[in-house]
Short mmCIF file of C-alpha atoms in Angstrom, two decimals:
data_model
loop_
_atom_site.label_atom_id
_atom_site.label_comp_id
_atom_site.label_asym_id
_atom_site.label_seq_id
_atom_site.Cartn_x
_atom_site.Cartn_y
_atom_site.Cartn_z
CA UNK F 1184 -106.46 53.36 41.63
CA UNK F 1185 -106.51 55.31 37.38
CA UNK F 1186 -106.30 58.98 37.06
CA UNK F 1187 -110.67 58.93 35.50
CA UNK F 1188 -111.04 57.36 38.76
CA UNK F 1189 -109.67 60.22 40.57
CA UNK F 1190 -111.10 62.52 38.91
CA UNK F 1191 -114.47 64.06 38.23
CA UNK F 1192 -116.16 66.49 35.89
CA UNK F 1193 -116.67 69.92 38.70
CA UNK F 1194 -114.52 68.38 41.52
CA UNK F 1195 -112.72 65.65 42.88
CA UNK F 1196 -112.97 63.26 45.68
CA UNK F 1197 -109.42 63.44 46.56
CA UNK F 1198 -107.00 66.83 45.41
CA UNK F 1199 -105.55 67.35 42.27
CA UNK F 1200 -102.63 65.73 42.14
CA UNK F 1201 -100.20 68.89 40.50
CA UNK F 1202 -96.56 69.49 40.37
CA UNK F 1203 -95.16 72.81 39.35
CA UNK F 1204 -92.41 73.03 36.15
CA UNK F 1205 -90.37 76.00 36.24
CA UNK F 1206 -87.14 77.15 36.51
CA UNK F 1207 -87.19 80.88 38.54
CA UNK F 1208 -87.59 79.42 42.12
CA UNK F 1209 -89.62 82.20 43.43
CA UNK F 1210 -92.76 81.24 41.13
CA UNK F 1211 -91.98 77.90 42.34
CA UNK F 1212 -93.47 78.77 45.64
CA UNK F 1213 -96.04 80.90 44.41
CA UNK F 1214 -97.88 78.64 42.94
CA UNK F 1215 -97.65 76.15 46.02
CA UNK F 1216 -98.66 78.60 47.85
CA UNK F 1217 -101.57 79.93 46.20
CA UNK F 1218 -102.72 76.88 45.18
CA UNK F 1219 -102.86 76.03 48.55
CA UNK F 1220 -105.62 78.92 49.37
CA UNK F 1221 -108.19 76.25 46.42
CA UNK F 1222 -108.19 73.36 49.21
CA UNK F 1223 -109.06 70.42 46.70
CA UNK F 1224 -105.65 70.79 44.90
CA UNK F 1225 -102.11 69.72 45.74
CA UNK F 1226 -98.83 70.33 45.27
CA UNK F 1227 -97.26 66.74 44.80
CA UNK F 1228 -94.01 68.10 43.41
CA UNK F 1229 -91.39 71.00 42.11
CA UNK F 1230 -89.49 71.06 39.44
CA UNK F 1231 -86.51 73.91 37.55
CA UNK F 1232 -86.10 71.78 33.91
CA UNK F 1233 -87.41 69.81 31.48
CA UNK F 1234 -85.27 66.61 32.71
CA UNK F 1235 -86.22 67.16 36.79
CA UNK F 1236 -89.70 67.49 35.29
CA UNK F 1237 -89.83 64.23 33.92
CA UNK F 1238 -88.58 62.06 36.79
CA UNK F 1239 -90.30 63.29 39.30
CA UNK F 1240 -93.33 62.60 36.91
CA UNK F 1241 -92.38 59.56 36.58
CA UNK F 1242 -91.95 59.85 39.70
CA UNK F 1243 -95.06 60.73 41.87
CA UNK F 1244 -97.65 60.21 38.67
CA UNK F 1245 -99.64 63.51 38.86
CA UNK F 1246 -103.14 64.55 37.78
CA UNK F 1247 -101.76 67.94 36.29
CA UNK F 1248 -97.93 69.79 35.72
CA UNK F 1249 -98.52 73.67 35.55
CA UNK F 1250 -95.35 73.62 32.87
CA UNK F 1251 -92.91 76.78 31.85
CA UNK F 1252 -92.03 76.78 28.07
CA UNK F 1253 -88.74 78.55 28.70
CA UNK F 1254 -86.15 76.33 30.92
CA UNK F 1255 -82.77 75.18 30.57
CA UNK F 1256 -82.11 72.61 30.67
CA UNK F 1257 -84.98 70.70 28.29
CA UNK F 1258 -87.40 73.67 27.81
CA UNK F 1259 -91.43 73.63 27.28
CA UNK F 1260 -91.59 71.80 23.81
CA UNK F 1261 -89.02 69.12 23.98
CA UNK F 1262 -90.75 68.15 27.72
CA UNK F 1263 -94.02 67.72 26.12
CA UNK F 1264 -92.34 65.46 23.04
CA UNK F 1265 -90.74 63.16 25.64
CA UNK F 1266 -94.35 62.99 27.88
CA UNK F 1267 -96.16 62.11 24.54
CA UNK F 1268 -93.30 59.48 23.33
CA UNK F 1269 -92.53 57.88 26.95
CA UNK F 1270 -93.59 54.27 26.53
CA UNK F 1271 -96.13 52.52 28.74
CA UNK F 1272 -95.21 51.46 31.27
CA UNK F 1273 -93.20 54.68 32.42
CA UNK F 1274 -95.38 56.66 33.94
CA UNK F 1275 -98.02 54.83 35.11
CA UNK F 1276 -100.37 57.73 32.98
CA UNK F 1277 -99.77 60.51 31.00
CA UNK F 1278 -101.13 63.69 33.27
CA UNK F 1279 -102.63 66.41 31.67
CA UNK F 1280 -100.19 69.03 31.04
CA UNK F 1281 -101.09 73.16 31.08
CA UNK F 1282 -99.04 75.85 29.79
CA UNK F 1283 -98.39 78.65 32.31
CA UNK F 1284 -95.36 81.07 31.29
CA UNK F 1285 -94.94 84.69 30.12
CA UNK F 1286 -95.69 84.21 25.77
CA UNK F 1287 -98.67 85.14 24.32
CA UNK F 1288 -97.63 84.45 20.98
CA UNK F 1289 -99.50 82.10 18.35
CA UNK F 1290 -96.51 79.99 17.80
CA UNK F 1291 -95.93 79.58 20.77
CA UNK F 1292 -99.39 78.25 21.92
CA UNK F 1293 -99.88 76.02 18.11
CA UNK F 1294 -96.27 74.62 19.41
CA UNK F 1295 -97.12 73.73 22.51
CA UNK F 1296 -101.18 72.50 21.48
CA UNK F 1297 -99.90 70.28 19.08
CA UNK F 1298 -97.21 68.83 21.22
CA UNK F 1299 -99.27 68.11 23.83
CA UNK F 1300 -100.80 70.79 26.30
CA UNK F 1301 -104.37 70.53 27.17
CA UNK F 1302 -103.96 74.19 28.20
CA UNK F 1303 -102.57 77.11 28.02
CA UNK F 1304 -102.41 80.50 30.53
CA UNK F 1305 -100.43 83.12 30.87
CA UNK F 1306 -98.62 83.68 34.43
CA UNK F 1307 -100.94 87.07 34.93
CA UNK F 1308 -104.33 84.92 35.48
CA UNK F 1309 -105.95 85.13 38.82
CA UNK F 1310 -105.86 81.83 41.41
CA UNK F 1311 -109.73 81.35 40.06
CA UNK F 1312 -108.49 80.92 36.47
CA UNK F 1313 -105.44 78.94 37.45
CA UNK F 1314 -107.35 76.29 40.05
CA UNK F 1315 -110.37 76.25 37.19
CA UNK F 1316 -108.50 75.49 34.66
CA UNK F 1317 -106.32 72.91 36.45
CA UNK F 1318 -109.93 71.27 37.49
CA UNK F 1319 -111.20 71.42 32.73
CA UNK F 1320 -107.48 70.12 32.27
CA UNK F 1321 -108.15 67.03 35.45
CA UNK F 1322 -111.00 65.97 34.34
CA UNK F 1323 -109.93 65.36 30.99
CA UNK F 1324 -110.78 68.96 28.97
CA UNK F 1325 -108.69 71.84 27.42
CA UNK F 1326 -108.85 75.54 28.08
CA UNK F 1327 -106.57 77.91 26.12
CA UNK F 1328 -106.49 81.64 28.27
CA UNK F 1329 -109.06 84.06 26.11
CA UNK F 1330 -106.33 86.66 25.94
CA UNK F 1331 -104.14 84.59 23.98
CA UNK F 1332 -106.93 82.37 21.97
CA UNK F 1333 -106.78 85.69 20.02
CA UNK F 1334 -103.30 85.34 18.97
CA UNK F 1335 -103.50 81.33 17.67
CA UNK F 1336 -106.47 82.06 15.84
CA UNK F 1337 -104.41 84.91 13.30
CA UNK F 1338 -101.45 82.52 13.21
CA UNK F 1339 -103.81 79.47 12.19
CA UNK F 1340 -105.41 81.70 9.84
CA UNK F 1341 -102.19 83.89 8.43
CA UNK F 1342 -99.28 81.70 8.74
CA UNK F 1343 -95.84 83.05 8.26
CA UNK F 1344 -93.98 82.05 4.56
CA UNK F 1345 -91.24 79.68 6.18
CA UNK F 1346 -89.63 77.93 3.69
CA UNK F 1347 -89.56 75.07 3.40
CA UNK F 1348 -86.80 73.14 5.09
CA UNK F 1349 -83.36 70.58 3.31
CA UNK F 1350 -84.09 66.78 3.64
CA UNK F 1351 -81.07 66.96 4.68
CA UNK F 1352 -79.28 70.49 6.15
CA UNK F 1353 -76.15 72.09 5.03
CA UNK F 1354 -73.05 71.20 7.71
CA UNK F 1355 -72.30 73.02 10.52
CA UNK F 1356 -68.69 74.24 11.96
CA UNK F 1357 -68.03 72.74 14.94
CA UNK F 1358 -68.37 75.52 16.96
CA UNK F 1359 -72.46 76.54 15.78
CA UNK F 1360 -73.00 73.30 17.04
CA UNK F 1361 -71.92 74.23 20.36
CA UNK F 1362 -74.96 76.75 19.90
CA UNK F 1363 -77.24 74.66 18.67
CA UNK F 1364 -76.52 72.33 21.23
CA UNK F 1365 -76.93 75.27 23.88
CA UNK F 1366 -80.06 77.00 22.49
CA UNK F 1367 -81.35 73.42 22.46
CA UNK F 1368 -81.07 73.97 26.15
CA UNK F 1369 -82.67 77.22 26.26
CA UNK F 1370 -79.90 79.94 27.13
CA UNK F 1371 -79.77 82.93 25.87
CA UNK F 1372 -77.51 84.59 23.15
CA UNK F 1373 -75.43 86.39 26.78
CA UNK F 1374 -75.54 82.68 27.98
CA UNK F 1375 -74.62 80.99 25.58
CA UNK F 1376 -71.75 83.98 24.76
CA UNK F 1377 -70.83 84.07 28.55
CA UNK F 1378 -70.80 79.93 28.05
CA UNK F 1379 -68.25 80.01 25.43
CA UNK F 1380 -66.49 82.56 26.04
CA UNK F 1381 -67.32 84.58 22.77
CA UNK F 1382 -69.57 88.40 22.30
CA UNK F 1383 -73.20 88.08 22.06
CA UNK F 1384 -72.42 89.28 18.21
CA UNK F 1385 -70.93 87.05 18.27
CA UNK F 1386 -73.46 84.57 18.61
CA UNK F 1387 -76.60 85.38 17.04
CA UNK F 1388 -73.66 85.41 13.85
CA UNK F 1389 -73.95 81.65 14.80
CA UNK F 1390 -77.16 81.84 14.68
CA UNK F 1391 -78.36 82.86 12.30
CA UNK F 1392 -76.29 80.62 10.95
CA UNK F 1393 -78.15 77.73 12.50
CA UNK F 1394 -81.43 79.28 11.15
CA UNK F 1395 -80.54 79.45 7.73
CA UNK F 1396 -78.23 76.55 7.28
CA UNK F 1397 -81.16 74.59 8.68
CA UNK F 1398 -83.84 76.05 6.87
CA UNK F 1399 -85.37 77.51 9.97
CA UNK F 1400 -86.75 81.01 11.31
CA UNK F 1401 -86.53 80.55 14.46
CA UNK F 1402 -84.73 79.01 17.51
CA UNK F 1403 -87.82 75.91 18.62
CA UNK F 1404 -87.92 75.23 15.25
CA UNK F 1405 -83.71 75.21 14.81
CA UNK F 1406 -83.98 72.78 18.04
CA UNK F 1407 -86.49 70.56 16.22
CA UNK F 1408 -84.86 70.18 13.05
CA UNK F 1409 -81.93 69.62 14.52
CA UNK F 1410 -83.47 66.77 16.98
CA UNK F 1411 -85.26 65.18 13.80
CA UNK F 1412 -81.97 64.74 11.54
CA UNK F 1413 -79.98 63.90 14.67
CA UNK F 1414 -77.49 66.44 14.70
CA UNK F 1415 -78.33 66.39 18.22
CA UNK F 1416 -79.78 63.99 20.55
CA UNK F 1417 -81.71 64.54 24.46
#
């Protein structure tokens, strides 16, 4: 049975099958418990990071994925990009993804939508709003929470000037590559400092150097740039 035959606009003849992806166990359990109240939504799996999510999605073929943005090993944007490029029949059909996160800045929203998300919600939404979003995207629609729409519009109408990245990034030192790999895995400066036995201030300096050499202004773009140029691999 295809996804479109399972889902009907305004409701479903069978439960909407959902996978919850978040690195916090308590958050996943809370979402599962809340969605159980909805009746027509069934959580068919949970994952703590993007790598787990990709394997689980291929296994259970959900209708909708609720996806956090910041996670270790593979973050939300990387997961969206992997889903978008995964060749058939690696998954029977591509699920609709709703980003469910705490990040409400326009750049995050724009990056998620460009990567293939069909919805974007903050974690403080009501259960009714969450269930409505699941129904909307499962039926083929899109939904961006009004609370983040203003930030998105501001980003689109007043983009921040950003230097054009060099065609060939400046070479990174071995330590900068170590830091970059951990950035790609979703670790914070403090976690990177602990893992590499460095001072947090030293890690911040390495991150600044990585951004400068790659010609980008934030960590997400640095990771994307590194993937594009082959500095790191998935």
